[in-house]
Coordinates of C-alpha atoms in Angstrom, one line a residue:
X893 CA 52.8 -38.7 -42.6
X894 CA 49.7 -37.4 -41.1
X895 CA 48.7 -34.0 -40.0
X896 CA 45.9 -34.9 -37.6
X897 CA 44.5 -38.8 -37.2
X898 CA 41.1 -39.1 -37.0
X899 CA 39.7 -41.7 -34.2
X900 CA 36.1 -41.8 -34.8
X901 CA 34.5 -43.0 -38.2
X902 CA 32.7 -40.9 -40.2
X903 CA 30.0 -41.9 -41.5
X904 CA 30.3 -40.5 -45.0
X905 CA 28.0 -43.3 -47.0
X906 CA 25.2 -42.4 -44.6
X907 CA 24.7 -39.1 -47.2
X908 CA 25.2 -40.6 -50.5
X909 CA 21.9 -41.2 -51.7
X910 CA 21.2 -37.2 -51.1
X911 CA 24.9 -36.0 -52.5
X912 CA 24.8 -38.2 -56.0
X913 CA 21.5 -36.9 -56.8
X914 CA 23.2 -33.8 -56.1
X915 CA 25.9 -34.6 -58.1
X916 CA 23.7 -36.2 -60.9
X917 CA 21.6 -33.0 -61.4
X918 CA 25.2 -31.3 -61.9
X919 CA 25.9 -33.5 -64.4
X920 CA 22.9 -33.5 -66.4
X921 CA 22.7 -29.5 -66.1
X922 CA 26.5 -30.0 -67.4
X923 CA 25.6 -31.9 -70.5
X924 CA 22.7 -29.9 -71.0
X925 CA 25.0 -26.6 -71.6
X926 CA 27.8 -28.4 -73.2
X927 CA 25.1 -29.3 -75.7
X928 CA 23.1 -26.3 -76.1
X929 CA 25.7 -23.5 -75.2
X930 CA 29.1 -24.9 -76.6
X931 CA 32.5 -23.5 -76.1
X932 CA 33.7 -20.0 -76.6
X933 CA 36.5 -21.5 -78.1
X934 CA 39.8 -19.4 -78.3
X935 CA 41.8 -18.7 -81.7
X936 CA 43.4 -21.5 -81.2
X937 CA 40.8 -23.4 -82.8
X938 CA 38.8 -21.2 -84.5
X939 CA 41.8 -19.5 -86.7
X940 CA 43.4 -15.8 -86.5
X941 CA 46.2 -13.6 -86.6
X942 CA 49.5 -14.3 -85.1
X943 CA 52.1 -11.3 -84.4
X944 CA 54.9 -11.0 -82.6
X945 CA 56.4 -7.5 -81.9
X946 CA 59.8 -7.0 -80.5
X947 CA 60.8 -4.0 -77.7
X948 CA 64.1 -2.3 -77.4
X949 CA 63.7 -2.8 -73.3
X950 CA 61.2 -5.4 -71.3
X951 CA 57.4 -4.1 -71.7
X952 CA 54.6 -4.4 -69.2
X953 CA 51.9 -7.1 -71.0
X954 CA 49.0 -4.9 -69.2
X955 CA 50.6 -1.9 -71.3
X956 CA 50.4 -3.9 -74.8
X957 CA 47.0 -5.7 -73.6
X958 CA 45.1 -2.0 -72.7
X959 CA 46.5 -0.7 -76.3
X960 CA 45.1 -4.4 -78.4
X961 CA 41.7 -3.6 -76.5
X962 CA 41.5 0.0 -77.5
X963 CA 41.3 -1.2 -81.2
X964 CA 38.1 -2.8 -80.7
X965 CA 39.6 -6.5 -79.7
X966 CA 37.7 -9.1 -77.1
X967 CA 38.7 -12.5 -77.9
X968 CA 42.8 -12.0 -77.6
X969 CA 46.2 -13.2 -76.4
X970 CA 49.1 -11.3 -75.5
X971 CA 52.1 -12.9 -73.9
X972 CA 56.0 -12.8 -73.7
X973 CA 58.1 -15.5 -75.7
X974 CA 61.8 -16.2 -75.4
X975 CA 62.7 -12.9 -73.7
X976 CA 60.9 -10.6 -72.0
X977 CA 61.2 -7.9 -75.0
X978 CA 59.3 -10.3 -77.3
X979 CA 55.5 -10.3 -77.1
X980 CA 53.3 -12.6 -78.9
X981 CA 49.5 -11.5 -79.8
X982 CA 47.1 -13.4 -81.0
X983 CA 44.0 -11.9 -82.8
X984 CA 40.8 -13.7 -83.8
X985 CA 40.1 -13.2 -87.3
X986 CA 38.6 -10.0 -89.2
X987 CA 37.2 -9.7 -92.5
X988 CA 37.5 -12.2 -94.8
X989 CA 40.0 -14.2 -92.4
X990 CA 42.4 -14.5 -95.4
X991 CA 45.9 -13.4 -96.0
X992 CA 45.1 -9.5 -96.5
X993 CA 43.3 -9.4 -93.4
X994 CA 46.0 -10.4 -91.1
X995 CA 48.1 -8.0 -92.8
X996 CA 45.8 -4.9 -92.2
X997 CA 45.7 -6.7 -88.6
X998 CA 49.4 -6.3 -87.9
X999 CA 49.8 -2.5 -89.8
X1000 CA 46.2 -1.5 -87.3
X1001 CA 48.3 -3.3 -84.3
X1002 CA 51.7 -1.8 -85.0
X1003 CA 50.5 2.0 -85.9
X1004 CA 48.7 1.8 -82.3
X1005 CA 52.0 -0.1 -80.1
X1006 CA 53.9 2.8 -81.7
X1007 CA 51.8 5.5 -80.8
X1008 CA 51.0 4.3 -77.5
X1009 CA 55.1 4.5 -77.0
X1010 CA 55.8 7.6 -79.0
X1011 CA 56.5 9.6 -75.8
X1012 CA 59.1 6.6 -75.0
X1013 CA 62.1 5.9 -76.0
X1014 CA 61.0 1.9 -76.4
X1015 CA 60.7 1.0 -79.8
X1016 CA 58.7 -1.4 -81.2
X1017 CA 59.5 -3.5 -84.4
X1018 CA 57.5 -6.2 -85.9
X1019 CA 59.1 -9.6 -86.0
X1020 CA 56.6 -12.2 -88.1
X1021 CA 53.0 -12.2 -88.9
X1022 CA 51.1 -15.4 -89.1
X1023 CA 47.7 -16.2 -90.5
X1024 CA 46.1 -19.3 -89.2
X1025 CA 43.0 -20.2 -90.4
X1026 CA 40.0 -22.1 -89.4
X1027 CA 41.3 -25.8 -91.2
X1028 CA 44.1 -25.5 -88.2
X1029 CA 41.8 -25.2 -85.8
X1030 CA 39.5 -27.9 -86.9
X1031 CA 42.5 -30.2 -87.1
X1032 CA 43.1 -29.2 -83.6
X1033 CA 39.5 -29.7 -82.2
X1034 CA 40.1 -33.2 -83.6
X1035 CA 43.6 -33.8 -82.5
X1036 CA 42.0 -32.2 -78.9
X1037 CA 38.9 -34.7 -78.9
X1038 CA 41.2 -38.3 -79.9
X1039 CA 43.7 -37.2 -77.3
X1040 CA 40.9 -37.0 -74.8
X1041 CA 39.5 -40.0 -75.8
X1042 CA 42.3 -42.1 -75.9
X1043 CA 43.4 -40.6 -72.4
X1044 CA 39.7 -41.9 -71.3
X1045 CA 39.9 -45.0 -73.1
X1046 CA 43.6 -45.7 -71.6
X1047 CA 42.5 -45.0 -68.0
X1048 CA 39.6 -47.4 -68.3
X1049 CA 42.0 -50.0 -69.5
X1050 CA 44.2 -49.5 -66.6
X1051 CA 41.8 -50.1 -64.0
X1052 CA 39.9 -53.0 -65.1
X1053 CA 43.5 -54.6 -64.9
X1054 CA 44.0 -52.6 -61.3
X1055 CA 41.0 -53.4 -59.6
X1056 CA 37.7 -55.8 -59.4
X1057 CA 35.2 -54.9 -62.5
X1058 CA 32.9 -53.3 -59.6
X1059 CA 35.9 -50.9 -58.4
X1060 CA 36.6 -50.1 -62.4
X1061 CA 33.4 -49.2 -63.0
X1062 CA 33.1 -46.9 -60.2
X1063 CA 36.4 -45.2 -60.3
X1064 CA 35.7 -44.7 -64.7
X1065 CA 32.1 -42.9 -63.8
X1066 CA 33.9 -40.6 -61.2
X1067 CA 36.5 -39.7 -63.6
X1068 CA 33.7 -39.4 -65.9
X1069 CA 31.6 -37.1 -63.4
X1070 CA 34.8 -34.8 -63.0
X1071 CA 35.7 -34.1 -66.9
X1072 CA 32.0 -33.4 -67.7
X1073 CA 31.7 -30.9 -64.8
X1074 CA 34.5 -28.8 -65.5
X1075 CA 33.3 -29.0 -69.2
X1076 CA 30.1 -27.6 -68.3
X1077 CA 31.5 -25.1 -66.3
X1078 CA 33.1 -23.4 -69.0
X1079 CA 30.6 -24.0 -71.1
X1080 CA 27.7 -22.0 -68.9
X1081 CA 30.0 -19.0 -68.5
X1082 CA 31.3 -19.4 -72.2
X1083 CA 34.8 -19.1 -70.6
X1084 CA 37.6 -19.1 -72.8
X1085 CA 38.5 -23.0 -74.1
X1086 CA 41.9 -23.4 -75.3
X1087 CA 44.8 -25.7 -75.5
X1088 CA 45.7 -25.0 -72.3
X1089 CA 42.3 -25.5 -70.5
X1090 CA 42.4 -28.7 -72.4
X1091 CA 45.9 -29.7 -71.1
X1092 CA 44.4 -28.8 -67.5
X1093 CA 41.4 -31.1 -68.4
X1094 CA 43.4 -33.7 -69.2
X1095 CA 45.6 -33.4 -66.0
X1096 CA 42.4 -33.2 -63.8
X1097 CA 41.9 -36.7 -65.1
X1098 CA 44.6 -38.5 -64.1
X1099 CA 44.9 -36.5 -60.8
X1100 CA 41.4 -37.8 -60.1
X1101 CA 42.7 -41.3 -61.3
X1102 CA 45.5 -40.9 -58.6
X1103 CA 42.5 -40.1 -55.9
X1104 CA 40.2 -42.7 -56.7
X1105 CA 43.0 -45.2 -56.7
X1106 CA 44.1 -44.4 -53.5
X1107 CA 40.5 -44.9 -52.1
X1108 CA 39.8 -48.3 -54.0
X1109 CA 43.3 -49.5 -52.5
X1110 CA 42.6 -48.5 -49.1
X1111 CA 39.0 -50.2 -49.3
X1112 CA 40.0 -53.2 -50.8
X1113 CA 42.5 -53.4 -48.0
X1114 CA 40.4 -52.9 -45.6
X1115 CA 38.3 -55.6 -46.9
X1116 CA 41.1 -58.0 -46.4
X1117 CA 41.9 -56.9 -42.6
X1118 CA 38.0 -56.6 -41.3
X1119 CA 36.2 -59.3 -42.2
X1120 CA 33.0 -58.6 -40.0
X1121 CA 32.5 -55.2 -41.1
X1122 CA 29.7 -54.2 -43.0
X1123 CA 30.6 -52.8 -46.8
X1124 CA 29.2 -49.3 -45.6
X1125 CA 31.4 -49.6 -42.7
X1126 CA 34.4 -50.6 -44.6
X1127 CA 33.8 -47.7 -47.0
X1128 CA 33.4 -45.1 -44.2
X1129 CA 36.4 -46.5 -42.1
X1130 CA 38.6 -46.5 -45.4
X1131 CA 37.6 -42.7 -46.4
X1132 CA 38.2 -41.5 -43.2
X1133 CA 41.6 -43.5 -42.9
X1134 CA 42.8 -41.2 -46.2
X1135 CA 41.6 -37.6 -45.0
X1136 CA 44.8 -36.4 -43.7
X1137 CA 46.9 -37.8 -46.6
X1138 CA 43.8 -36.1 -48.9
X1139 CA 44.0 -32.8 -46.9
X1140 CA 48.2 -32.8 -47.2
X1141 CA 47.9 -33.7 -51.0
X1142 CA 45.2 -31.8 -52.6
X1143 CA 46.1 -28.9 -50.0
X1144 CA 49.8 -28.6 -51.1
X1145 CA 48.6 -28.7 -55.2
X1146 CA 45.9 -26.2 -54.4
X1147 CA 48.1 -23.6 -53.3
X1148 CA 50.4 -24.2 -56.3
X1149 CA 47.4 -23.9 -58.9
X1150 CA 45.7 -20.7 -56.7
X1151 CA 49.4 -18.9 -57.3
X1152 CA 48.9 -19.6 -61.2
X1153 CA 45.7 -18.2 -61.1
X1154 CA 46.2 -14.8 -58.8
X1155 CA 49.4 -14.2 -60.2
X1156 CA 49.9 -15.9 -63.4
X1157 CA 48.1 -13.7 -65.3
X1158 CA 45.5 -13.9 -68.2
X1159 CA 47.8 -16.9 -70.1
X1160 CA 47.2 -19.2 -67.1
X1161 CA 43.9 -17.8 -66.0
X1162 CA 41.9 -20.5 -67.2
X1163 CA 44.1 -23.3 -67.2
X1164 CA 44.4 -22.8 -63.6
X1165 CA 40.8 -22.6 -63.1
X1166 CA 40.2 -25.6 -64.8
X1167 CA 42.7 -27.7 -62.6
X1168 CA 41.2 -25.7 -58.9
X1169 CA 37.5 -27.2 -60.2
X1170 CA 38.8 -30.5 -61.3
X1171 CA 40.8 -30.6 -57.3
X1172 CA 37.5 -30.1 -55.5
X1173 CA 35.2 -32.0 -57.3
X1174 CA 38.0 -34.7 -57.5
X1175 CA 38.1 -35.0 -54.2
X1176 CA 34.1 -35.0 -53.9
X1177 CA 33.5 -37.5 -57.0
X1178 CA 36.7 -40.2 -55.1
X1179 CA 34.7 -40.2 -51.7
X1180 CA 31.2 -40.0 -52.5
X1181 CA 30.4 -40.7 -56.7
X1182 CA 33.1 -43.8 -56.7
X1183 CA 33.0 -45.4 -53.2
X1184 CA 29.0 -44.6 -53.4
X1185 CA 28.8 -46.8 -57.0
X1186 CA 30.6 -49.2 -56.2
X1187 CA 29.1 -49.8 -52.8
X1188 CA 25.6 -50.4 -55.0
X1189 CA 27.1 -52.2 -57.3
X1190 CA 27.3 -54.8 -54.3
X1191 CA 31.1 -55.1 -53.9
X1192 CA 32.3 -57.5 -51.1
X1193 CA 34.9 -58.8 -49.3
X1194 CA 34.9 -62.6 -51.4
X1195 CA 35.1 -59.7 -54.7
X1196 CA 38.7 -58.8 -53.6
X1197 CA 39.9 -61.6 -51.9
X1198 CA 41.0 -64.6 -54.1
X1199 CA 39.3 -68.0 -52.7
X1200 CA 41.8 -70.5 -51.2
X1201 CA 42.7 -73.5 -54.1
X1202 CA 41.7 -77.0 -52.2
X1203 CA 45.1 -78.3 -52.8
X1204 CA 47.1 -75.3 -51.2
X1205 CA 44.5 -75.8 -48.1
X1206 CA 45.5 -79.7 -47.9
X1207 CA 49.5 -78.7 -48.1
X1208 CA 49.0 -76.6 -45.5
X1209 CA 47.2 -79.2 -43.3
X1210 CA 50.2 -81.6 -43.9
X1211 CA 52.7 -79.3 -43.2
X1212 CA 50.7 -77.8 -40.0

């Protein structure tokens, strides 16, 4: 299925030298903040309060977010759970981030639900209050990093066995490119990090995977079909093969993730701005860091294509 076919080549490895310089100041400037900056990490992983309130009738969350921020509150979460009368908040932690505190938390949060609905008839009762403290969240951040890694690690494995060293490398240094950019973004405007924007990191990786796949397969056949191309041809005639397919793809999901993030509210805010960075510069890192590498790496046509065995060529003589 294609939207609109392309006749002419374009002549997309013509710009790489300029575009992964580019792309490799990006990078550097991303490790460079990941490094000095860090993450404004959420309460997820740095410990807090947990409370969930229940309503008589089904609350606006802007209602019970505007009353948490007039106590004094930045760093918090407030979302619906089960029904829409039950609203989970999560508080970073006060005080002496023990036991006590997160009580005097939930009696502060409660008094000011109630008197925000005093002139209502919507009660509010409080369900359970949970204390999580910072050894949780340590045990995340590490649970967090070994997932990532072994996510990473599992990805390398997989196309090593898929493609031609030359291809692996390439498409493992775009995937790379992609995590470490989003990373830095977050960590430069000390967005929120939590579990979800590391479930969207994750996801951006093997959607990029998907991408770069697609590109190394359509290369690698084109290999096999033009054998008097140049590799720079090859690459160019292969990218611009893909475009509709990338257009109709990445199009379709962007729309999906832009309705999470206008509408979604502050829950998916972030975890749908991770995913609309990791799109683009999946897109960007498949066509231009991947194809680009593995084109100076020196991949060829005799790299994808298995050599004829002597005694297959002689059968065939025989039987032709």
């Amino acid at each position: 299925m294609e939207f609109f076919r392309i006749s002419r080549t374009i002549p997309f490895m013509r710009h790489a030298l300029v575009l992964n310089l580019i792309s490799a100041i990006f990078f550097v400037a991303a490790v460079f903040f990941i490094v000095t900056r860090g993450f404004n990490l959420s309460i997820e992983f740095t410990g807090g309060t947990v409370i969930e309130v229940n309503y008589e009738e089904a609350i606006p969350l802007d209602d019970v977010r505007q009353t948490i921020g007039g106590l004094g509150y930045r760093d918090y979460q407030v979302q619906n759970f089960g029904t829409p009368r039950d609203v989970m908040i999560r508080l970073p932690t006060h005080g002496d981030g023990d036991t006590n505190a997160s009580t005097e938390q939930s009696r502060a949060v409660l008094s000011a639900l109630q008197a925000a609905d005093a002139s209502s008839s919507n009660k509010v009762e409080l369900r359970r209050v949970e204390f999580v403290g910072p050894q949780v969240g340590q045990e995340l951040v590490h649970n967090g990093l070994m997932a990532l890694l072994f996510v990473v690690v599992g990805i390398m494995v997989y196309l090593a066995f898929r493609f031609e060293w030359k291809l692996a490398i390439s498409c493992a240094l775009a995937n790379l490119h992609d995590v470490v950019i989003i990373l830095g973004f977050f960590a430069f405007f000390q967005w929120e990090f939590s579990l979800a924007v590391l479930a969207g990191v994750l996801a951006v990786l093997g959607y990029s995977v998907n991408e770069s796949v697609v590109v190394m397969d359509r290369i690698r056949e084109n290999f096999r079909k033009q054998r008097r191309m140049s590799t720079s041809d090859v690459i160019d005639t292969s990218i611009t093969q893909i475009i509709s397919r990338t257009v109709i793809t990445h199009g379709s999901t962007q729309m999906m993730v832009l309705s999470m993030l206008f509408f979604g509210g502050p829950t998916l805010h972030y975890f749908s701005l991770a995913l609309t960075i990791g799109i683009w510069f999946g897109i960007y890192s498949s066509v231009f860091v991947a194809a680009a590498i593995s084109m100076w790496l020196g991949i060829k046509r005799e790299d994808l294509i298995k050599p004829v065995k002597k005694d297959e060529d002689s059968e065939a003589e025989v039987l032709g």
